[in-house]
Coordinates of C-alpha atoms in Angstrom, one line a residue:
Chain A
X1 CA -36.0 -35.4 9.8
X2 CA -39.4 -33.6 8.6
X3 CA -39.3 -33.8 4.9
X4 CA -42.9 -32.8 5.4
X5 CA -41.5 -29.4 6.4
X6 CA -40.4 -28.5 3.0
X7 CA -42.8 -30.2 0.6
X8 CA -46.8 -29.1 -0.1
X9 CA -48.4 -32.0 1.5
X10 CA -51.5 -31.0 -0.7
X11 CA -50.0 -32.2 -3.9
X12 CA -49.1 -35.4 -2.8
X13 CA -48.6 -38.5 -3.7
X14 CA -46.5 -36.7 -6.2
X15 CA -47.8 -37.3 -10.1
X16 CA -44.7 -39.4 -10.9
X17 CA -44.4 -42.6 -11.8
X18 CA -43.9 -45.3 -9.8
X19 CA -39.7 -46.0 -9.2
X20 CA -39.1 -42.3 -10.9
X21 CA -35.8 -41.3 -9.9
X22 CA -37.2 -37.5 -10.0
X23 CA -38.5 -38.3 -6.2
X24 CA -35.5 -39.4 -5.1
X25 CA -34.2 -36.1 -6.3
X26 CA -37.1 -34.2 -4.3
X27 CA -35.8 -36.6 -1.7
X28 CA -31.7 -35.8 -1.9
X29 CA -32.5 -31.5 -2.0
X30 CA -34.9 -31.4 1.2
X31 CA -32.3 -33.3 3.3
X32 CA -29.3 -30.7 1.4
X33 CA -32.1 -27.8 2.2
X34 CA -32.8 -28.9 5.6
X35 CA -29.2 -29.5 6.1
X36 CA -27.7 -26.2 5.4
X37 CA -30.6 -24.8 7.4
X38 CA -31.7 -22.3 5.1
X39 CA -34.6 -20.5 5.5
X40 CA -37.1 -21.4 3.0
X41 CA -38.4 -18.2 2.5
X42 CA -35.0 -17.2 1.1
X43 CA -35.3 -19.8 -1.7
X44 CA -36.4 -19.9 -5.4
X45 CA -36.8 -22.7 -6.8
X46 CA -37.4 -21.9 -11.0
X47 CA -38.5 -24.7 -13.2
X48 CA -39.5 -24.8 -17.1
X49 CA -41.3 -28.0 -18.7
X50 CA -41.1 -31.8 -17.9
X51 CA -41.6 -34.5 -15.7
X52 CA -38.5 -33.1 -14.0
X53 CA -40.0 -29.4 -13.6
X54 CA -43.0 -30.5 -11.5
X55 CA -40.9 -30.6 -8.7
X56 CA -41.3 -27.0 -8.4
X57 CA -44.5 -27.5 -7.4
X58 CA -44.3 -29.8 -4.6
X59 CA -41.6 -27.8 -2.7
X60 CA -42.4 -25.2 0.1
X61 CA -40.4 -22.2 -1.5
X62 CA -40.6 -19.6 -3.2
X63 CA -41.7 -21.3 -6.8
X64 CA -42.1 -20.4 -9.9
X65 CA -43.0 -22.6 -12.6
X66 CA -42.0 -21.3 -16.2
X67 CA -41.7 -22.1 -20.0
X68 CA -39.8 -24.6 -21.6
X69 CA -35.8 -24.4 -21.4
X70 CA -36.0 -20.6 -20.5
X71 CA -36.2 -21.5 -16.5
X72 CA -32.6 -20.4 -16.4
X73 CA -33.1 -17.0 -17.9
X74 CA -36.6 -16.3 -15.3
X75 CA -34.0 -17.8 -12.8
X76 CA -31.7 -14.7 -14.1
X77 CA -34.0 -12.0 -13.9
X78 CA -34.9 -13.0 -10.1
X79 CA -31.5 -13.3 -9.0
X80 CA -29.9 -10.3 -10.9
X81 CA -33.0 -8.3 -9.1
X82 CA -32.6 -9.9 -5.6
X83 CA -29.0 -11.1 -5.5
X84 CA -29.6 -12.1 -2.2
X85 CA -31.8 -15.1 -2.4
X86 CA -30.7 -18.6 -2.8
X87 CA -31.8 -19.7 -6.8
X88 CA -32.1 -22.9 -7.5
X89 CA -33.2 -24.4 -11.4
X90 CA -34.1 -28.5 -11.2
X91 CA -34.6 -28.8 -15.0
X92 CA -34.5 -32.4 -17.6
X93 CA -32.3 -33.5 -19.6
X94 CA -34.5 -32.1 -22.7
X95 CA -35.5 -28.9 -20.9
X96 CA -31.6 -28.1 -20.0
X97 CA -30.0 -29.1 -23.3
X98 CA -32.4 -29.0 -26.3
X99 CA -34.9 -26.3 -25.9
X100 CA -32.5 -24.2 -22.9
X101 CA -29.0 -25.1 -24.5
X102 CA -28.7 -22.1 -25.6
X103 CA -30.3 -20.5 -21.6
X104 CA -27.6 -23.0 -20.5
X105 CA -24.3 -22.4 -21.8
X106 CA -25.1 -18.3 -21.5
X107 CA -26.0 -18.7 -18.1
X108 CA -22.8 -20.8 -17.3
X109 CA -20.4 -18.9 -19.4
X110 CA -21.6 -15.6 -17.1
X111 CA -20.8 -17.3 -13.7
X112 CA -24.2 -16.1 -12.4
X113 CA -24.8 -17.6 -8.8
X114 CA -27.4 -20.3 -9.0
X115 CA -27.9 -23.7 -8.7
X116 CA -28.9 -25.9 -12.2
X117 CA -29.7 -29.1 -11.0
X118 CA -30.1 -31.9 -14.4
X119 CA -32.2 -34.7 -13.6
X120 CA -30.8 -36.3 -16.4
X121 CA -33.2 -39.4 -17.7
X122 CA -32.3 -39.7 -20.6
X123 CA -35.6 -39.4 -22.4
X124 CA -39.1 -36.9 -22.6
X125 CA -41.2 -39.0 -20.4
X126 CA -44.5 -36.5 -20.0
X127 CA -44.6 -36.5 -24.0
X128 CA -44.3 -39.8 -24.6
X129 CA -41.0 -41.0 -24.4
X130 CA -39.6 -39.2 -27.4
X131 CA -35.2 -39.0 -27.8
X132 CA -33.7 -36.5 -26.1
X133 CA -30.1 -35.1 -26.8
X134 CA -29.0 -37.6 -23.8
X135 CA -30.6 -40.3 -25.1
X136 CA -27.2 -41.7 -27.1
X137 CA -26.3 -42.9 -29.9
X138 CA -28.5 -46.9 -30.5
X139 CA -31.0 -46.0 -27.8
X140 CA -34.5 -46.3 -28.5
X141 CA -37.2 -44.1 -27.8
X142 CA -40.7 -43.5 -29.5
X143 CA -39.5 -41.4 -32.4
X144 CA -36.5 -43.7 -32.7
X145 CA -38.0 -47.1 -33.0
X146 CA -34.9 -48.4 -35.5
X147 CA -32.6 -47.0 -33.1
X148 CA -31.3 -43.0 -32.0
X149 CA -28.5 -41.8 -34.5
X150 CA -27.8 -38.7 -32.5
X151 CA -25.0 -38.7 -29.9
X152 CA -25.1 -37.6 -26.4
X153 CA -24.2 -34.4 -24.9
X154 CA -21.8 -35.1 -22.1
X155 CA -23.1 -32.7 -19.5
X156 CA -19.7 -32.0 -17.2
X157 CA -17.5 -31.4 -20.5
X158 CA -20.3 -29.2 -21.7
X159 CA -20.9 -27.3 -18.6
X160 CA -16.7 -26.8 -17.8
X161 CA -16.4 -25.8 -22.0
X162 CA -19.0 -23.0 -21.1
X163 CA -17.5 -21.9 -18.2
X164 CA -20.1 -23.0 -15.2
X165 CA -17.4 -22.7 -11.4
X166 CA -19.1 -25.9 -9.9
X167 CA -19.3 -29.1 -11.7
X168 CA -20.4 -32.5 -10.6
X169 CA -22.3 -35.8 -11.3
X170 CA -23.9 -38.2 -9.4
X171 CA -27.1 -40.6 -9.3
X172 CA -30.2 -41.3 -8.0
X173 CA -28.7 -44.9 -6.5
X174 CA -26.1 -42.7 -4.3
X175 CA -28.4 -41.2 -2.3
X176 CA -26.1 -40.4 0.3
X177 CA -23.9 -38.8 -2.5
X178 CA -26.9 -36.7 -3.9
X179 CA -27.7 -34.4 -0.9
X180 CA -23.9 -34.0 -0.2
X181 CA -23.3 -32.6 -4.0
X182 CA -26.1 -30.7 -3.6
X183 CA -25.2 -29.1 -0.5
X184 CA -21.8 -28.1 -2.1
X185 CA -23.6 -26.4 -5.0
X186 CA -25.5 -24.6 -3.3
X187 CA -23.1 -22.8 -1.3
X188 CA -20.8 -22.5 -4.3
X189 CA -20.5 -18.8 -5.1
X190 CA -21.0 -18.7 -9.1
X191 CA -22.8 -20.8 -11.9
X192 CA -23.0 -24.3 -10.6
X193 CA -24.4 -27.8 -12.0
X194 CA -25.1 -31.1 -10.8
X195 CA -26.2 -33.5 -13.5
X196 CA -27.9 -36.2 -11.2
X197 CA -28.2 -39.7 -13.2
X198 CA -32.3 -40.5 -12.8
X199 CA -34.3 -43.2 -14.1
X200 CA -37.3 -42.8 -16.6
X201 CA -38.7 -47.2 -15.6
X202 CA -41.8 -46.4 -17.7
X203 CA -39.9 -45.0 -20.8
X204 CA -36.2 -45.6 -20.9
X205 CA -36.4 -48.2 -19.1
X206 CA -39.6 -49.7 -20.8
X207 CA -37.6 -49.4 -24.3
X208 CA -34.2 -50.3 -24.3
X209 CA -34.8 -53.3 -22.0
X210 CA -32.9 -51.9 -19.0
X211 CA -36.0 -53.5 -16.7
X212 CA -37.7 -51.4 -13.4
X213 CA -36.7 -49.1 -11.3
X214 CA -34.3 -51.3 -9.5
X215 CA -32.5 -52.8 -12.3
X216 CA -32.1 -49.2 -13.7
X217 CA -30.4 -48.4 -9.9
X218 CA -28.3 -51.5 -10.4
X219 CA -26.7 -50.1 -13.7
X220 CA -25.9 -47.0 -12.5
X221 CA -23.8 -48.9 -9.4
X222 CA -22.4 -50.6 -12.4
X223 CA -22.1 -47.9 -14.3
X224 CA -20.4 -45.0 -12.6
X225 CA -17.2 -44.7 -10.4
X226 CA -15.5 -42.1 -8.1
X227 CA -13.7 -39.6 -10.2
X228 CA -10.2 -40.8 -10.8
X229 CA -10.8 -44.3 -9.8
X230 CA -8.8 -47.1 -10.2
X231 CA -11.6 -48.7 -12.5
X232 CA -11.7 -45.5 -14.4
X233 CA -8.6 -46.5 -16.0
X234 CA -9.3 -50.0 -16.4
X235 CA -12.4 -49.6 -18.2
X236 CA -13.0 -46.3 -19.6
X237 CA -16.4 -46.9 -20.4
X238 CA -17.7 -46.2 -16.8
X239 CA -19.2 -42.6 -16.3
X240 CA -17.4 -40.7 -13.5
X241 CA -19.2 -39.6 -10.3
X242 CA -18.4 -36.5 -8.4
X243 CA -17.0 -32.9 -8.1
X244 CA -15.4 -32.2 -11.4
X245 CA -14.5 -28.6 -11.1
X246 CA -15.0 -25.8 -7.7
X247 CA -13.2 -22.8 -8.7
X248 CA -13.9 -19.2 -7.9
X249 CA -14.2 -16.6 -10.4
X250 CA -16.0 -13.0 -10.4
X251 CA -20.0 -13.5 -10.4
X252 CA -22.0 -11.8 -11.9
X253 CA -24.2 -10.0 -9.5
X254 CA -21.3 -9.5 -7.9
X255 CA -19.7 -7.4 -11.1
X256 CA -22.9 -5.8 -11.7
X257 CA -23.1 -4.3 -8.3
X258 CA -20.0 -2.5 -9.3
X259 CA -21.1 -1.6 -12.9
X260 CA -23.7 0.0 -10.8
X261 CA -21.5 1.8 -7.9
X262 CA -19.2 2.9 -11.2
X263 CA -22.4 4.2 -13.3
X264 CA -23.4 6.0 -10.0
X265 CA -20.3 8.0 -9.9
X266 CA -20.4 9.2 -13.3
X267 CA -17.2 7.0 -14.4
Chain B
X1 CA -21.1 -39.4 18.1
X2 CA -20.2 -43.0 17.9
X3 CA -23.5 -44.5 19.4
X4 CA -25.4 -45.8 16.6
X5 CA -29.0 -45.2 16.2
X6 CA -31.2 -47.7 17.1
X7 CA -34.9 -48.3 15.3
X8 CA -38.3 -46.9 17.1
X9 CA -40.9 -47.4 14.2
X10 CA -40.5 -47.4 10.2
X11 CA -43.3 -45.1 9.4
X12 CA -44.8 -46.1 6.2
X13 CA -46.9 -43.9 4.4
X14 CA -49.3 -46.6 2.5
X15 CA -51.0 -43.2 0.6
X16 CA -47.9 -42.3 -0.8
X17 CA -46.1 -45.6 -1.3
X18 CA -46.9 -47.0 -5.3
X19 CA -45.0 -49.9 -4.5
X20 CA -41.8 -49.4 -6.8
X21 CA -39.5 -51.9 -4.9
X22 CA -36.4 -49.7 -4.4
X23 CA -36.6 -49.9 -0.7
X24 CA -37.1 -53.6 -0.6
X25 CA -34.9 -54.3 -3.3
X26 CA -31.3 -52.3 -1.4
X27 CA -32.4 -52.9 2.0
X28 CA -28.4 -54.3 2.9
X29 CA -30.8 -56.4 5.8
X30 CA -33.5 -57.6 3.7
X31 CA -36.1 -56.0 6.2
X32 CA -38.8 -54.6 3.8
X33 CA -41.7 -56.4 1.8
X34 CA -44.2 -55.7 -0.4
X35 CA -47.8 -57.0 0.5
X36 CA -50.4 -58.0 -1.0
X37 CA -51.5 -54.4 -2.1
X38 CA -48.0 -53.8 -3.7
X39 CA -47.3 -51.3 -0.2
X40 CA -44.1 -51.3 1.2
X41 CA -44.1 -53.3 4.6
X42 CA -41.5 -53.7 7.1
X43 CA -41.7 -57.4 8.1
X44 CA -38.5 -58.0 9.8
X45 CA -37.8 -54.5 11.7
X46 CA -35.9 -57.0 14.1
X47 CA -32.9 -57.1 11.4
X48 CA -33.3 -53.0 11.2
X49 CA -30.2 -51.3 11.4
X50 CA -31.3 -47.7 10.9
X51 CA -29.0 -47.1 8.1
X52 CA -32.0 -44.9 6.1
X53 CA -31.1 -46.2 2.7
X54 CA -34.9 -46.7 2.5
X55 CA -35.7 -43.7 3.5
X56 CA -33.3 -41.7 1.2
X57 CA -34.1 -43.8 -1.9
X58 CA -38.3 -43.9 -1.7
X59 CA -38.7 -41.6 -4.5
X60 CA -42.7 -41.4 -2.8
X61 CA -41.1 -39.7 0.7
X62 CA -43.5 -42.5 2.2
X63 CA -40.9 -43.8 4.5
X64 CA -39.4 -42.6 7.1
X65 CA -37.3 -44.0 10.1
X66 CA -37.7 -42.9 13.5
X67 CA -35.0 -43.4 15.9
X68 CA -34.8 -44.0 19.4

């Protein structure tokens, strides 16, 4: 395995925090990358703003590291002009769902074929640990010291509602999970999201009282189960894991192409 | 196929590790330490099993198994 193939070696150690589930992210895509042996030259990789986006940075592609919540619509502009390269968007929970919801939901609802990876921590860690719309309802954070009134999002109904082809979830504790989803996303022809679980120890963590690193990796074994699970039904608190929905429908390059071919004939 | 892999080196990168515990922590074998510097050491490579559970978990890429 050279991970050191993919990554700018420069850069490193990376700038996150110790235990940050974002590197075990970084971690999961190289082995999908290397796995699927695509050439890295044929990949963008489009990030906004966040702890999450810096992972643009440390990845030997072709990179491009943007504003925050519009990654999806630079991400739109590359692949409607070069249809032919692999896009991929890592992006927070903030970046995706606050300041991109709106990039988000268009971008699913239009089946354009890219990759929208949420590295979902549950918090804004580079700002301080502010609430983010995945914080949930009695979380803390620093602008909700007396507790978060806001609900959650749920990423997977929000992403099937808008019409994304490729759902799934998983977490930074199944790491043999992660590059495996990822792998299958990537190949998916059409709009597809992985929300990947990932652990914020110096913020999240820090404030509601869910310990390290590890201890944050502990809940989420606790926490999640195989889609359709027998434990699913016994306690339908636990967060399902997996591939929600992988259905074709027309892309949107695709479509455009013949919006083109139809324009071109005069008809 | 079917012959499993059997441990060379763990190659610990002590620049990049920051000592998070992950490795240590879900090692199924209980092979991994931290030292005295809070780097990831593997003190019982004996009980390796080459699973890469480490190695897939180090958010730090600073570890990586090499098999014979």
């Amino acid at each position: 395995m050279a991970t050191k193939d993919y990554i700018r070696e420069r850069f490193f150690p990376h700038m996150w925090c110790p235990g940050c589930g974002h590197g075990i992210v970084l971690n999961g895509l190289i082995r999908a990358v290397e796995q699927l042996g695509i050439d890295k030259s044929n990949i963008v990789m489009v990030s906004g703003i966040g702890c999450s986006s810096r992972i643009s940075g440390y990845l030997d592609f072709h990179t491009l590291h943007t504003v925050h919540g519009r990654a999806l619509a630079f991400a739109t502009g590359i692949k409607m002009s070069r249809p032919e390269l692999n896009v991929i968007v890592p992006m927070g929970d903030g970046d995706a769902l606050a300041i991109g919801g709106n990039h988000f939901i268009h971008a699913a609802r239009r089946n354009i074929d890219m990759t929208a990876i949420i590295m979902n921590n549950r918090i804004y860690g580079m700002t301080g640990g502010q609430y983010s719309p995945l914080s949930g309802y009695g979380t803390l954070a620093t602008t909700a010291p007396y507790t978060n009134i806001d609900h959650s999002f749920d990423i997977v109904e929000l992403a099937k509602a808008a019409g994304a082809t490729f759902v799934a979830r998983t977490t930074t504790y199944h790491a043999q999970q992660l590059p495996d989803i990822i792998k299958e996303a990537i190949t998916h022809k059409g709009f597809s999201v992985v929300e990947i679980l990932s652990q914020c120890p110096t913020y999240f963590g820090r404030k509601n009282k869910e310990g390290g690193a590890v201890e944050m990796m502990e809940r989420m074994k606790d926490n999640t189960t195989p889609i359709g699970s027998k434990a699913k039904q016994e306690n339908q608190s636990l967060i399902e894991r997996g591939i929600f929905i992988k259905k074709d429908m027309p892309e949107y390059c695709s479509e455009y192409g013949k919006i083109i071919e139809r324009a071109m004939k005069g008809k | 196929m079917g012959k499993k892999p059997k441990l060379k080196e763990h190659r610990i990168n002590r620049n990049w590790c920051k000592g998070c515990g992950i490795c240590v922590h879900f090692c199924p074998k209980n092979v991994l330490e931290l030292d005295s510097e809070e780097k990831a050491v593997a003190v019982r490579p004996q009980d390796c099993i080459a699973c890469k559970l480490c190695e897939l978990r180090c958010p730090d890429l600073a570890i990586e198994i090499i098999t014979e």
